[in-house]
Coordinates of C-alpha atoms in Angstrom, one line a residue:
Chain A
M415 CA 0.0 0.0 0.0
I416 CA 2.7 2.4 1.0
Q417 CA 4.7 1.5 -2.1
E418 CA 1.7 2.1 -4.3
V419 CA 1.1 5.5 -2.8
L420 CA 4.8 6.3 -3.0
F421 CA 5.2 5.4 -6.7
T422 CA 2.0 7.1 -7.7
E423 CA 3.2 10.2 -5.8
L424 CA 6.5 10.2 -7.6
F425 CA 4.8 9.6 -11.0
M426 CA 2.5 12.5 -10.5
M427 CA 5.4 14.7 -9.2
V428 CA 7.2 14.3 -12.4
S429 CA 4.2 14.6 -14.8
N430 CA 2.8 17.6 -13.0
T431 CA 6.1 19.4 -12.2
R432 CA 4.8 22.9 -13.0
Q433 CA 1.6 22.4 -11.2
F434 CA 3.5 20.9 -8.3
L435 CA 5.9 23.8 -8.1
R436 CA 3.2 26.4 -8.3
R437 CA 1.4 24.8 -5.4
Q438 CA 4.4 24.1 -3.4
I439 CA 6.0 27.5 -3.7
K440 CA 3.2 28.6 -1.3
N441 CA 4.5 26.3 1.3
R442 CA 8.2 26.9 1.5
I443 CA 8.8 24.7 4.6
E444 CA 7.5 21.6 2.8
L445 CA 9.6 22.5 -0.2
L446 CA 12.7 23.0 1.9
L447 CA 12.1 19.6 3.6
C448 CA 11.6 18.0 0.3
L449 CA 14.8 19.5 -1.1
V450 CA 16.8 18.3 2.0
C451 CA 15.4 14.8 1.4
C452 CA 16.3 14.9 -2.3
S453 CA 19.8 16.0 -1.5
L454 CA 20.2 13.2 1.0
I455 CA 19.1 10.8 -1.6
S456 CA 21.6 12.1 -4.1
S457 CA 24.4 12.3 -1.6
C458 CA 23.7 8.7 -0.6
G459 CA 24.0 7.7 -4.2
Q460 CA 27.3 9.6 -4.6
K461 CA 28.8 7.9 -1.6
D462 CA 28.0 4.6 -3.2
K463 CA 29.5 5.8 -6.5
K464 CA 32.7 7.1 -4.7
E465 CA 33.3 3.9 -3.0
H466 CA 33.2 1.9 -6.2
Q467 CA 34.8 4.5 -8.4
E468 CA 37.9 3.4 -10.1
P469 CA 40.9 5.8 -10.1
S470 CA 41.3 7.6 -13.4
G471 CA 43.8 6.3 -16.0
V472 CA 47.6 6.4 -16.0
P473 CA 48.8 10.0 -15.3
E474 CA 50.5 11.6 -18.2
E475 CA 54.2 12.4 -17.8
K476 CA 54.2 16.1 -17.1
V477 CA 57.1 18.1 -18.5
V478 CA 56.4 21.7 -17.5
V479 CA 59.3 23.9 -18.6
K480 CA 58.9 27.2 -16.9
V481 CA 62.6 27.9 -16.9
D482 CA 64.1 28.2 -20.4
I483 CA 66.1 25.0 -20.6
P484 CA 67.4 24.2 -24.1
A485 CA 65.5 21.3 -25.7
E486 CA 68.7 19.3 -26.3
I487 CA 69.5 19.5 -22.6
M488 CA 66.0 18.3 -21.7
S489 CA 66.3 15.5 -24.2
S490 CA 69.8 14.3 -23.1
G491 CA 68.7 14.6 -19.4
K492 CA 65.7 12.5 -20.1
A493 CA 67.9 9.8 -21.7
V494 CA 70.0 9.6 -18.6
Y495 CA 66.9 9.6 -16.4
D496 CA 65.3 6.8 -18.4
Q497 CA 68.5 4.7 -18.2
Y498 CA 69.4 5.1 -14.5
C499 CA 66.6 6.7 -12.6
L500 CA 63.2 5.6 -14.1
V501 CA 63.2 2.1 -12.8
C502 CA 63.0 3.3 -9.1
H503 CA 61.5 6.8 -9.5
Q504 CA 59.1 5.7 -12.2
A505 CA 58.3 7.3 -15.6
D506 CA 56.1 9.9 -14.0
G507 CA 58.4 10.7 -11.2
S508 CA 55.9 9.3 -8.7
G509 CA 58.4 7.0 -6.9
V510 CA 57.3 3.9 -5.0
P511 CA 55.4 4.4 -1.7
G512 CA 57.6 3.4 1.2
L513 CA 60.5 2.5 -1.0
N514 CA 61.7 5.1 -3.4
A515 CA 61.1 8.8 -3.0
P516 CA 58.8 10.7 -5.4
L517 CA 60.3 13.5 -7.5
I518 CA 57.0 15.3 -8.2
E519 CA 56.9 18.9 -6.9
S520 CA 59.9 18.0 -4.8
D521 CA 61.5 20.5 -2.5
Y522 CA 64.7 18.5 -2.6
V523 CA 64.9 18.7 -6.4
Q524 CA 63.8 22.3 -6.7
G525 CA 65.8 23.5 -3.7
D526 CA 69.5 24.4 -3.3
K527 CA 71.7 22.9 -5.9
E528 CA 74.3 21.6 -3.5
P529 CA 72.3 19.0 -1.5
Y530 CA 70.6 17.9 -4.7
L531 CA 73.9 17.4 -6.7
T532 CA 75.5 15.8 -3.6
I533 CA 72.8 13.1 -3.4
L534 CA 73.0 12.5 -7.2
L535 CA 76.8 12.1 -7.0
K536 CA 77.3 10.4 -3.7
G537 CA 73.9 8.8 -3.0
S538 CA 72.6 8.2 0.4
L539 CA 72.9 4.9 2.0
D540 CA 71.4 6.2 5.2
G541 CA 68.3 7.1 3.3
P542 CA 67.6 10.5 1.8
S543 CA 66.6 13.0 4.4
L544 CA 63.1 13.1 3.0
N545 CA 60.1 12.5 5.3
N546 CA 62.4 11.3 8.0
G547 CA 63.7 8.5 5.9
A548 CA 60.3 7.2 5.0
Y549 CA 61.8 5.5 1.9
A550 CA 63.5 2.2 2.6
N551 CA 65.7 1.7 -0.5
N552 CA 69.2 3.1 -0.7
M553 CA 69.8 5.9 -3.2
P554 CA 73.0 5.0 -5.1
G555 CA 75.5 7.7 -6.1
F556 CA 76.2 8.2 -9.8
V557 CA 79.8 9.4 -9.5
Q558 CA 80.7 7.5 -12.6
L559 CA 78.5 9.6 -14.9
K560 CA 80.1 12.6 -16.6
D561 CA 79.6 16.1 -15.4
Q562 CA 77.7 16.9 -18.5
E563 CA 75.4 13.9 -18.1
L564 CA 74.7 14.7 -14.5
A565 CA 74.1 18.4 -15.3
D566 CA 71.6 17.5 -18.0
L567 CA 69.9 15.0 -15.8
A568 CA 69.6 17.5 -12.9
S569 CA 68.3 20.2 -15.2
Y570 CA 65.8 17.8 -16.7
V571 CA 64.5 16.6 -13.3
R572 CA 64.3 20.1 -12.0
N573 CA 62.1 21.0 -14.9
S574 CA 59.9 17.9 -15.1
F575 CA 57.3 16.3 -12.9
D576 CA 55.9 19.7 -11.9
N577 CA 59.2 21.0 -10.8
T578 CA 60.9 24.3 -11.7
G579 CA 64.5 25.1 -11.2
E580 CA 67.3 26.9 -13.1
L581 CA 69.7 25.2 -15.3
I582 CA 72.6 23.3 -13.7
T583 CA 76.0 23.4 -15.5
P584 CA 78.7 20.8 -15.7
E585 CA 81.0 23.2 -13.8
E586 CA 78.6 23.2 -10.9
V587 CA 78.6 19.4 -10.9
A588 CA 82.4 19.4 -11.0
E589 CA 82.5 21.7 -8.1
I590 CA 80.4 19.4 -5.9
R591 CA 82.2 16.3 -7.2
N592 CA 85.6 17.8 -6.2
K593 CA 84.4 19.0 -2.8
K594 CA 86.0 17.2 0.2
D595 CA 83.5 15.5 2.5
Chain B
M1355 CA -5.9 6.4 -7.7
D1356 CA -9.0 7.9 -6.3
M1357 CA -7.2 8.0 -3.0
Y1358 CA -4.4 9.9 -4.6
V1359 CA -6.6 12.5 -6.2
R1360 CA -8.3 13.1 -2.9
A1361 CA -5.0 13.5 -1.2
F1362 CA -3.7 15.8 -3.8
Q1363 CA -6.8 18.0 -3.5
N1364 CA -6.1 18.3 0.2
Q1365 CA -3.0 20.5 0.5
K1366 CA -2.1 19.5 4.0
T1367 CA -2.5 15.8 3.5
F1368 CA -0.5 16.1 0.4
S1369 CA 2.4 17.8 2.2
Y1370 CA 2.6 15.1 4.8
L1371 CA 2.4 12.4 2.2
L1372 CA 5.2 14.1 0.2
M1373 CA 7.5 14.4 3.2
F1374 CA 6.8 10.8 4.2
S1375 CA 7.5 9.5 0.7
C1376 CA 10.7 11.5 0.3
L1377 CA 11.9 10.1 3.7
A1378 CA 10.9 6.6 2.6
V1379 CA 12.8 6.9 -0.6
F1380 CA 15.8 8.2 1.3
L1381 CA 15.8 5.3 3.7
L1382 CA 15.3 2.7 1.0
S1383 CA 18.0 4.1 -1.2
C1384 CA 20.6 4.1 1.6
K1385 CA 19.8 0.8 3.2
E1386 CA 22.0 -1.2 0.9
N1387 CA 25.2 0.6 1.7
S1388 CA 24.8 2.0 5.1
K1389 CA 27.0 0.4 7.7
E1390 CA 25.0 2.0 10.5
E1391 CA 22.0 -0.2 9.8
P1392 CA 20.7 -2.4 12.5
A1393 CA 21.9 -6.0 12.8
A1394 CA 21.5 -8.0 9.6
P1395 CA 21.6 -11.7 10.0
E1396 CA 23.1 -12.2 6.6
L1397 CA 26.5 -11.4 5.3
E1398 CA 26.8 -7.9 3.7
F1399 CA 28.4 -8.8 0.4
A1400 CA 30.0 -5.9 -1.5
L1401 CA 28.4 -4.7 -4.7
N1402 CA 30.1 -6.1 -7.8
N1403 CA 32.6 -7.9 -5.5
A1404 CA 34.2 -4.5 -4.7
G1405 CA 35.7 -4.5 -8.2
L1406 CA 37.6 -7.8 -7.8
S1407 CA 37.5 -10.6 -10.3
L1408 CA 37.2 -14.0 -8.7
P1409 CA 36.4 -17.6 -9.9
E1410 CA 32.7 -18.5 -10.2
G1411 CA 30.9 -18.7 -6.8
F1412 CA 33.2 -16.5 -4.8
K1413 CA 32.0 -13.3 -3.2
V1414 CA 33.6 -10.4 -1.4
I1415 CA 32.8 -8.6 1.8
I1416 CA 34.7 -5.4 2.7
A1417 CA 35.4 -6.5 6.2
A1418 CA 37.1 -3.2 7.0
D1419 CA 38.4 -0.1 5.3
S1420 CA 40.2 3.1 6.0
L1421 CA 42.8 1.4 8.1
K1422 CA 46.3 2.9 8.2
N1423 CA 48.5 0.7 6.1
P1424 CA 47.5 -2.8 7.4
R1425 CA 50.3 -5.3 6.8
H1426 CA 49.8 -8.9 8.0
I1427 CA 46.6 -10.0 9.7
A1428 CA 45.4 -12.8 12.0
V1429 CA 41.9 -13.9 12.4
T1430 CA 40.6 -15.4 15.7
D1431 CA 38.4 -18.4 16.2
N1432 CA 35.3 -16.2 16.3
G1433 CA 36.1 -14.2 13.3
S1434 CA 37.7 -11.1 14.8
I1435 CA 40.8 -9.6 13.2
Y1436 CA 44.2 -8.4 14.5
A1437 CA 46.0 -6.3 11.9
K1438 CA 49.6 -5.1 12.2
L1439 CA 50.0 -1.5 10.9
R1440 CA 53.0 -0.2 8.9
E1441 CA 52.5 3.2 10.4
L1442 CA 51.2 4.1 13.8
D1443 CA 47.5 5.2 13.9
D1444 CA 47.1 7.5 16.9
D1445 CA 50.1 5.8 18.5
N1446 CA 48.8 2.3 17.9
G1447 CA 50.5 -0.3 15.7
V1448 CA 48.0 -3.1 16.1
V1449 CA 44.3 -2.8 15.5
F1450 CA 41.7 -5.3 16.8
L1451 CA 38.5 -5.5 14.7
E1452 CA 35.3 -7.1 15.8
D1453 CA 32.0 -7.8 14.0
T1454 CA 29.4 -7.5 16.7
D1455 CA 26.3 -7.9 14.5
Q1456 CA 27.8 -10.8 12.4
D1457 CA 27.1 -9.2 9.0
G1458 CA 30.8 -9.6 8.0
I1459 CA 31.7 -6.0 8.3
M1460 CA 33.8 -5.1 11.3
D1461 CA 32.0 -2.6 13.4
R1462 CA 34.2 -2.1 16.4
Q1463 CA 37.9 -1.4 16.5
E1464 CA 40.5 -0.9 19.2
G1465 CA 44.1 0.0 18.8
F1466 CA 47.1 -1.0 21.0
G1467 CA 50.9 -1.6 20.7
N1468 CA 52.9 1.5 20.2
Y1469 CA 55.1 0.2 17.4
A1470 CA 54.7 -0.1 13.7
G1471 CA 55.6 -3.3 11.8
T1472 CA 54.4 -6.2 9.6
G1473 CA 54.3 -9.5 11.3
I1474 CA 51.4 -10.9 13.3
G1475 CA 50.2 -14.4 14.2
I1476 CA 48.1 -16.4 16.7
S1477 CA 49.3 -19.6 18.2
Q1478 CA 48.6 -21.6 21.3
G1479 CA 46.8 -18.9 23.2
Y1480 CA 49.1 -16.1 22.3
L1481 CA 49.1 -13.3 19.8
Y1482 CA 52.6 -12.5 18.4
A1483 CA 53.3 -9.1 16.7
S1484 CA 56.5 -7.7 15.4
S1485 CA 58.1 -4.3 14.9
D1486 CA 61.0 -4.0 12.5
E1487 CA 63.4 -4.9 15.4
A1488 CA 61.5 -7.1 17.8
V1489 CA 58.7 -9.7 18.4
M1490 CA 56.2 -9.2 21.2
R1491 CA 53.8 -11.6 22.7
Y1492 CA 50.3 -11.0 24.1
T1493 CA 48.2 -13.3 26.2
L1494 CA 44.8 -14.1 24.8
D1495 CA 41.7 -15.0 26.9
E1496 CA 39.1 -17.6 26.0
D1497 CA 37.6 -15.2 23.4
Q1498 CA 41.1 -14.6 22.0
K1499 CA 41.1 -11.0 23.2
V1500 CA 44.4 -9.6 24.4
T1501 CA 44.6 -9.3 28.2
N1502 CA 47.9 -7.3 28.4
K1503 CA 47.7 -4.7 25.8
T1504 CA 50.1 -2.3 27.4
A1505 CA 52.5 -4.8 28.8
P1506 CA 53.4 -7.5 26.2
D1507 CA 56.2 -10.0 26.7
T1508 CA 59.2 -9.4 24.5
I1509 CA 60.1 -12.7 22.8
V1510 CA 63.2 -11.3 20.9
S1511 CA 64.6 -7.8 20.4
G1512 CA 67.6 -6.1 18.7
L1513 CA 67.0 -7.6 15.3
L1514 CA 68.7 -5.9 12.3
N1515 CA 66.9 -3.0 10.9
K1516 CA 68.6 -0.9 8.2
R1517 CA 65.4 0.3 6.7
Q1518 CA 65.7 -1.8 3.5
H1519 CA 63.8 -5.1 3.7
A1520 CA 63.2 -4.5 7.4
S1521 CA 59.8 -6.2 7.8
K1522 CA 60.0 -8.9 10.4
S1523 CA 57.3 -11.2 9.1
L1524 CA 56.7 -14.3 11.2
T1525 CA 55.0 -17.7 11.4
L1526 CA 54.7 -20.3 14.1
D1527 CA 54.8 -24.1 14.1
G1528 CA 52.7 -24.7 17.1
A1529 CA 55.5 -26.7 18.6
G1530 CA 57.3 -24.0 20.5
N1531 CA 59.1 -22.2 17.6
I1532 CA 58.6 -18.9 15.9
Y1533 CA 60.2 -18.2 12.5
V1534 CA 61.2 -14.6 11.7
N1535 CA 62.4 -13.1 8.5
I1536 CA 65.5 -11.0 8.7
G1537 CA 65.7 -9.5 5.2
A1538 CA 69.0 -8.5 3.7
P1539 CA 69.4 -4.7 3.8
S1540 CA 70.8 -4.9 0.3
N1541 CA 69.8 -5.7 -3.3
A1542 CA 72.6 -8.0 -4.3
C1543 CA 75.3 -7.7 -1.6
Q1544 CA 77.4 -5.2 -3.6
E1545 CA 80.1 -3.3 -1.8
T1546 CA 78.0 -0.2 -2.3
D1547 CA 74.3 -1.1 -2.6
R1548 CA 72.6 -0.6 -6.0
T1549 CA 75.6 1.2 -7.4
L1550 CA 76.9 0.9 -10.9
G1551 CA 80.1 -1.0 -11.1
S1552 CA 80.2 -2.0 -7.5
P1553 CA 81.2 -5.7 -7.2
G1554 CA 79.5 -8.3 -5.1
M1555 CA 81.2 -9.0 -1.8
M1556 CA 82.7 -12.5 -1.4
P1557 CA 81.6 -14.1 0.8
C1558 CA 78.6 -11.9 1.4
P1559 CA 79.0 -10.6 5.0
I1560 CA 75.3 -9.7 5.3
L1561 CA 74.4 -13.4 5.5
D1562 CA 75.8 -13.5 9.0
S1563 CA 73.0 -11.4 10.4
A1564 CA 70.4 -11.2 7.7
G1565 CA 69.2 -12.6 4.4
G1566 CA 67.5 -15.6 6.0
V1567 CA 64.8 -16.9 8.3
W1568 CA 65.8 -17.3 12.0
Q1569 CA 64.1 -19.6 14.5
F1570 CA 63.4 -18.5 18.1
R1571 CA 61.7 -20.2 20.9
T1572 CA 58.2 -19.1 22.0
D1573 CA 58.7 -20.2 25.6
K1574 CA 61.7 -18.0 26.3
L1575 CA 61.4 -14.3 26.9
L1576 CA 63.9 -11.5 26.2
Q1577 CA 65.9 -13.4 23.6
T1578 CA 68.5 -11.6 21.6
F1579 CA 69.6 -12.2 18.0
G1580 CA 72.3 -14.6 19.2
D1581 CA 69.7 -16.8 20.9
G1582 CA 68.1 -17.5 17.5
K1583 CA 69.0 -20.3 15.1
L1584 CA 69.7 -19.5 11.5
Y1585 CA 67.0 -21.8 10.0
A1586 CA 67.4 -21.1 6.3
T1587 CA 69.8 -18.7 4.6
G1588 CA 70.4 -17.2 1.1
L1589 CA 66.9 -15.6 1.2
R1590 CA 67.0 -11.9 0.2
N1591 CA 63.7 -10.9 1.7
V1592 CA 60.9 -13.2 2.8
I1593 CA 57.7 -11.3 3.6
G1594 CA 55.4 -14.2 2.9
L1595 CA 56.0 -17.3 5.0
D1596 CA 53.7 -20.0 6.5
W1597 CA 54.1 -23.2 8.5
N1598 CA 52.3 -25.9 6.6
H1599 CA 50.7 -28.2 9.1
T1600 CA 50.0 -31.0 6.6
D1601 CA 53.7 -31.8 6.2
Q1602 CA 55.0 -29.8 9.2
S1603 CA 57.4 -27.7 7.1
L1604 CA 58.2 -24.1 6.6
Y1605 CA 57.4 -22.5 3.2
V1606 CA 58.6 -19.1 2.2
T1607 CA 58.3 -16.7 -0.7
Q1608 CA 61.3 -14.6 -1.7
H1609 CA 61.4 -11.2 -3.2
G1610 CA 63.9 -11.6 -6.0
R1611 CA 66.6 -9.0 -6.8
D1612 CA 66.1 -5.8 -8.7
Q1613 CA 67.8 -3.7 -11.4
L1614 CA 69.6 -6.2 -13.6
N1615 CA 69.3 -3.7 -16.5
T1616 CA 70.3 -0.5 -14.6
L1617 CA 73.3 -2.2 -13.1
Y1618 CA 74.3 -4.4 -16.0
P1619 CA 72.9 -2.7 -19.2
D1620 CA 75.3 -4.7 -21.4
L1621 CA 73.9 -8.0 -20.2
Y1622 CA 70.2 -7.2 -19.7
D1623 CA 67.9 -5.0 -21.6
V1624 CA 64.8 -3.3 -20.3
K1625 CA 62.6 -6.3 -21.2
A1626 CA 65.0 -8.8 -19.5
N1627 CA 64.9 -6.7 -16.4
A1628 CA 61.1 -6.7 -16.3
D1629 CA 61.2 -10.5 -16.8
L1630 CA 64.0 -11.6 -14.5
P1631 CA 64.6 -13.0 -12.0
A1632 CA 61.7 -15.2 -10.8
E1633 CA 59.9 -14.5 -7.6
T1634 CA 60.2 -17.9 -5.8
L1635 CA 58.4 -20.2 -3.5
Y1636 CA 60.5 -22.6 -1.5
R1637 CA 60.0 -25.3 1.0
V1638 CA 62.8 -25.0 3.5
E1639 CA 64.3 -27.3 6.0
E1640 CA 66.7 -26.4 8.7
G1641 CA 70.1 -25.6 7.1
D1642 CA 68.8 -24.9 3.6
D1643 CA 70.4 -22.2 1.4
A1644 CA 68.4 -20.6 -1.4
G1645 CA 71.4 -19.0 -3.0
W1646 CA 71.1 -15.2 -2.6
P1647 CA 73.1 -13.2 -3.5
Y1648 CA 75.3 -15.5 -5.6
V1649 CA 72.6 -16.8 -7.8
Y1650 CA 69.1 -16.0 -8.9
Y1651 CA 66.4 -18.2 -10.5
D1652 CA 65.7 -17.8 -14.2
Q1653 CA 62.2 -19.2 -14.8
N1654 CA 62.7 -19.3 -18.6
Q1655 CA 65.9 -21.3 -18.5
Q1656 CA 64.7 -23.1 -15.3
K1657 CA 68.1 -22.7 -13.9
K1658 CA 70.0 -21.0 -11.1
I1659 CA 72.0 -18.3 -12.8
L1660 CA 75.2 -16.7 -11.4
S1661 CA 74.5 -13.1 -10.4
P1662 CA 76.4 -10.5 -12.5
E1663 CA 77.9 -9.1 -9.4
Y1664 CA 79.6 -12.5 -9.0
G1665 CA 80.8 -12.9 -12.5
G1666 CA 77.6 -14.0 -14.2
D1667 CA 76.6 -13.2 -17.7
G1668 CA 72.9 -14.2 -17.7
Q1669 CA 73.9 -17.8 -18.9
K1670 CA 76.4 -19.2 -16.5
T1671 CA 74.8 -21.3 -13.8
G1672 CA 75.8 -21.5 -10.1
G1673 CA 74.6 -22.4 -6.7
E1674 CA 74.7 -26.2 -7.2
D1675 CA 73.9 -26.8 -3.5
A1676 CA 71.3 -24.1 -3.4
L1677 CA 67.6 -24.9 -3.2
D1678 CA 65.4 -25.0 -6.3
P1679 CA 62.1 -23.3 -6.0
L1680 CA 58.9 -25.3 -5.9
V1681 CA 57.2 -22.5 -7.9
A1682 CA 58.7 -19.7 -9.9
F1683 CA 56.5 -16.6 -10.6
P1684 CA 57.2 -13.7 -13.0
A1685 CA 59.7 -11.1 -11.8
H1686 CA 59.2 -8.4 -9.3
L1687 CA 55.5 -9.2 -8.3
A1688 CA 56.4 -8.9 -4.6
P1689 CA 54.9 -11.9 -2.8
N1690 CA 53.9 -10.4 0.5
A1691 CA 51.9 -13.2 2.1
L1692 CA 51.6 -17.0 1.9
L1693 CA 48.7 -19.0 3.2
F1694 CA 48.2 -22.8 3.1
Y1695 CA 44.4 -23.3 2.9
S1696 CA 43.1 -25.8 5.4
G1697 CA 39.4 -24.8 5.4
D1698 CA 36.4 -26.7 4.2
Q1699 CA 34.4 -23.8 2.8
F1700 CA 36.1 -23.5 -0.6
P1701 CA 35.8 -26.3 -3.3
E1702 CA 37.8 -29.4 -2.7
R1703 CA 40.6 -28.4 -5.1
Y1704 CA 41.7 -25.5 -2.9
K1705 CA 42.2 -27.7 0.2
N1706 CA 45.9 -27.7 1.3
G1707 CA 46.8 -25.4 -1.6
A1708 CA 48.8 -22.2 -1.3
F1709 CA 47.4 -18.7 -1.7
I1710 CA 50.0 -16.0 -2.4
A1711 CA 49.3 -12.2 -2.1
F1712 CA 51.3 -10.2 -4.6
H1713 CA 51.9 -6.6 -3.5
G1714 CA 52.6 -5.7 -7.1
S1715 CA 55.7 -4.7 -9.0
W1716 CA 57.7 -1.4 -9.3
N1717 CA 60.9 -2.7 -10.8
R1718 CA 59.3 -3.7 -14.1
A1719 CA 59.3 0.0 -15.1
P1720 CA 59.1 1.3 -17.8
E1721 CA 57.2 -1.9 -18.8
I1722 CA 53.7 -2.2 -17.4
Q1723 CA 53.6 -3.3 -13.8
E1724 CA 52.2 -6.7 -12.8
G1725 CA 50.9 -8.5 -9.7
Y1726 CA 48.5 -6.6 -7.4
N1727 CA 46.6 -9.9 -7.1
V1728 CA 46.2 -13.1 -5.1
V1729 CA 47.2 -16.3 -6.8
F1730 CA 46.6 -19.9 -6.0
V1731 CA 48.8 -23.0 -6.4
P1732 CA 47.2 -26.4 -5.9
F1733 CA 49.3 -28.6 -3.6
Q1734 CA 49.2 -32.2 -2.3
N1735 CA 51.7 -33.7 0.1
G1736 CA 53.9 -30.7 0.0
K1737 CA 54.2 -30.6 -3.8
P1738 CA 52.5 -28.4 -6.3
T1739 CA 50.0 -30.4 -8.4
G1740 CA 49.4 -27.9 -11.1
E1741 CA 50.4 -24.5 -12.5
W1742 CA 49.8 -21.3 -10.5
E1743 CA 46.7 -19.4 -11.4
V1744 CA 45.3 -15.9 -10.6
F1745 CA 42.6 -16.3 -7.9
A1746 CA 41.7 -12.7 -7.2
E1747 CA 42.6 -9.6 -9.2
G1748 CA 41.4 -6.1 -9.8
F1749 CA 42.8 -4.7 -6.5
A1750 CA 44.6 -1.9 -8.4
G1751 CA 41.4 -0.6 -9.8
V1752 CA 43.0 0.4 -13.1
D1753 CA 43.5 -1.6 -16.3
E1754 CA 47.2 -0.9 -16.4
V1755 CA 49.5 0.0 -13.5
R1756 CA 52.4 2.1 -14.8
S1757 CA 53.6 3.3 -11.4
P1758 CA 52.6 1.7 -8.1
R1759 CA 51.0 5.0 -7.1
D1760 CA 48.3 4.2 -9.7
A1761 CA 47.1 1.2 -7.7
A1762 CA 44.2 1.9 -5.3
H1763 CA 44.8 -1.3 -3.3
R1764 CA 47.8 -3.6 -2.9
P1765 CA 47.4 -7.1 -1.4
T1766 CA 49.8 -7.6 1.5
G1767 CA 48.4 -10.0 4.1
L1768 CA 46.4 -13.2 4.1
A1769 CA 44.6 -15.1 6.8
Q1770 CA 42.0 -17.8 7.0
G1771 CA 38.8 -17.4 9.1
P1772 CA 37.2 -20.0 11.3
D1773 CA 34.5 -20.6 8.6
G1774 CA 37.1 -21.1 5.9
S1775 CA 36.8 -17.7 4.3
I1776 CA 40.1 -16.0 3.5
Y1777 CA 41.0 -12.4 4.3
V1778 CA 43.2 -10.2 2.2
S1779 CA 44.7 -7.0 3.7
D1780 CA 45.8 -4.1 1.5
D1781 CA 48.4 -1.7 2.9
S1782 CA 47.8 1.0 0.3
G1783 CA 44.1 1.6 0.4
G1784 CA 43.6 0.3 4.0
T1785 CA 41.0 -2.3 3.1
I1786 CA 40.6 -5.9 4.5
Y1787 CA 38.7 -8.0 2.0
R1788 CA 37.0 -11.3 3.1
I1789 CA 36.5 -13.8 0.3
V1790 CA 33.7 -16.3 0.7
Y1791 CA 32.7 -19.2 -1.4
D1792 CA 28.9 -19.0 -2.0
G1793 CA 28.5 -21.4 -4.9
E1794 CA 26.7 -24.7 -5.2

């Protein structure tokens, strides 16, 4: 019985919308209550949708060059990244939760050149000082790469994955390389 | 219809009717999903199996969600769950979950244990839980509730923790012994870890204190590392391990080494790196050696191959005395839990077989990542009787995982419930799934 009334009611609500609104506008309290109920119904549906929603597809690799880095440097830097860094830090710089630090919008990458170049050259077997060492894997040093390769790599990473940072030169890499511990 | 027209003509009756009907629609529409609903005698199965794909007849219940990085789990005789957390949640590293209305969804939770970690297990009236350095023991009452939450016994402390491979996963044999993984804080025992051109150390000094499974007594408190017995060595990192009561033996799953291509680009290309080495399942007896770091298992050649850090070229074999795996899985899938199924709920073919929870790869990059599933291996008398097969998949929630960050859920722990359901924990999305067989 209740269901019958309910469905008839809903049917008439839809087919007589204009009439319904005209009548109901006179009684704002009922309209308000009705709207609250409707919003509860829709929010209930949304919660359901959210719980079962699948995350959107693979994020695009973002290369936002705000600093003017020559294309050939970006390209050779990417080649170094793909060969030595990508496997741990991933193609989109997102890292691996708990294991390898992400490089996206990274303070470390965009910050002072010296600590950044130091970790690229010498690694950090005690764990990068990121998030209190929240990343378990060791960061190897890449001292065997040439100054130019490391400079291109650093310039590339500083201008990829939503990072921005000025160009790094081979001379700056050499300076950190030759610095005594 | 007449009744409706009369009501419609009467403004006041109409208004009440309208409010009532809106409320009724609201209640009806929310009933299916609300967890605050009064006790339902039936199990509250998830819509569309919560996005998981399972064999015919299996259904899913979201037993718990929004937990803080649950690692391994243990289920009590009355279906409550103890979960070990990788990160403290309000200073608690263990969470106890109860289902008071028996609808399958845990509706009460309580935290204790102020240390994060991975390992947890119930045996002989005690709950065991590990940090990355120690194993604690709690006394259970007749309902298997912990009686000494703030004052656990310390079984062993001072175990090696150098961040990498630090999870102290554990299992118990029910005969007075606990088996604890002490993972190697290294990829391949190079002089400098994961570094181009750094040679492998010979012999590998890490094996003295890690890279194996150690056995401790459950009836002795305050043990140190030195009180333990090296039960099996040459195991890089064993997060999944289980004592199989059908043949009274320890079985372990090893996380194989990473980065063959980045460290040895002349010997291995990107595809070879994504493909090698196998993730391995071993049956281990006391004194066994699985060969890490000197060899890895190549599932294509079905051979133990000498590691490039030790003079290997991808072809030369080695480790003649080392164990062969019982099962070799594709590379880098990260087997994080192993469970031998002893229940009666699932169809007969599952009985005594092994379930393995794969956390999912990262080291296959830039190739598409794999794993993020639960697989099954049929077993009889301690031997696999068929090929491994995917049992549950769809945890990641995306068609392709390029980077682990894309995955919504990552299987990490497995446990069997008193009714023969199995539970899968996910340390990324914080969910505990219960898988129930509901077929004919």
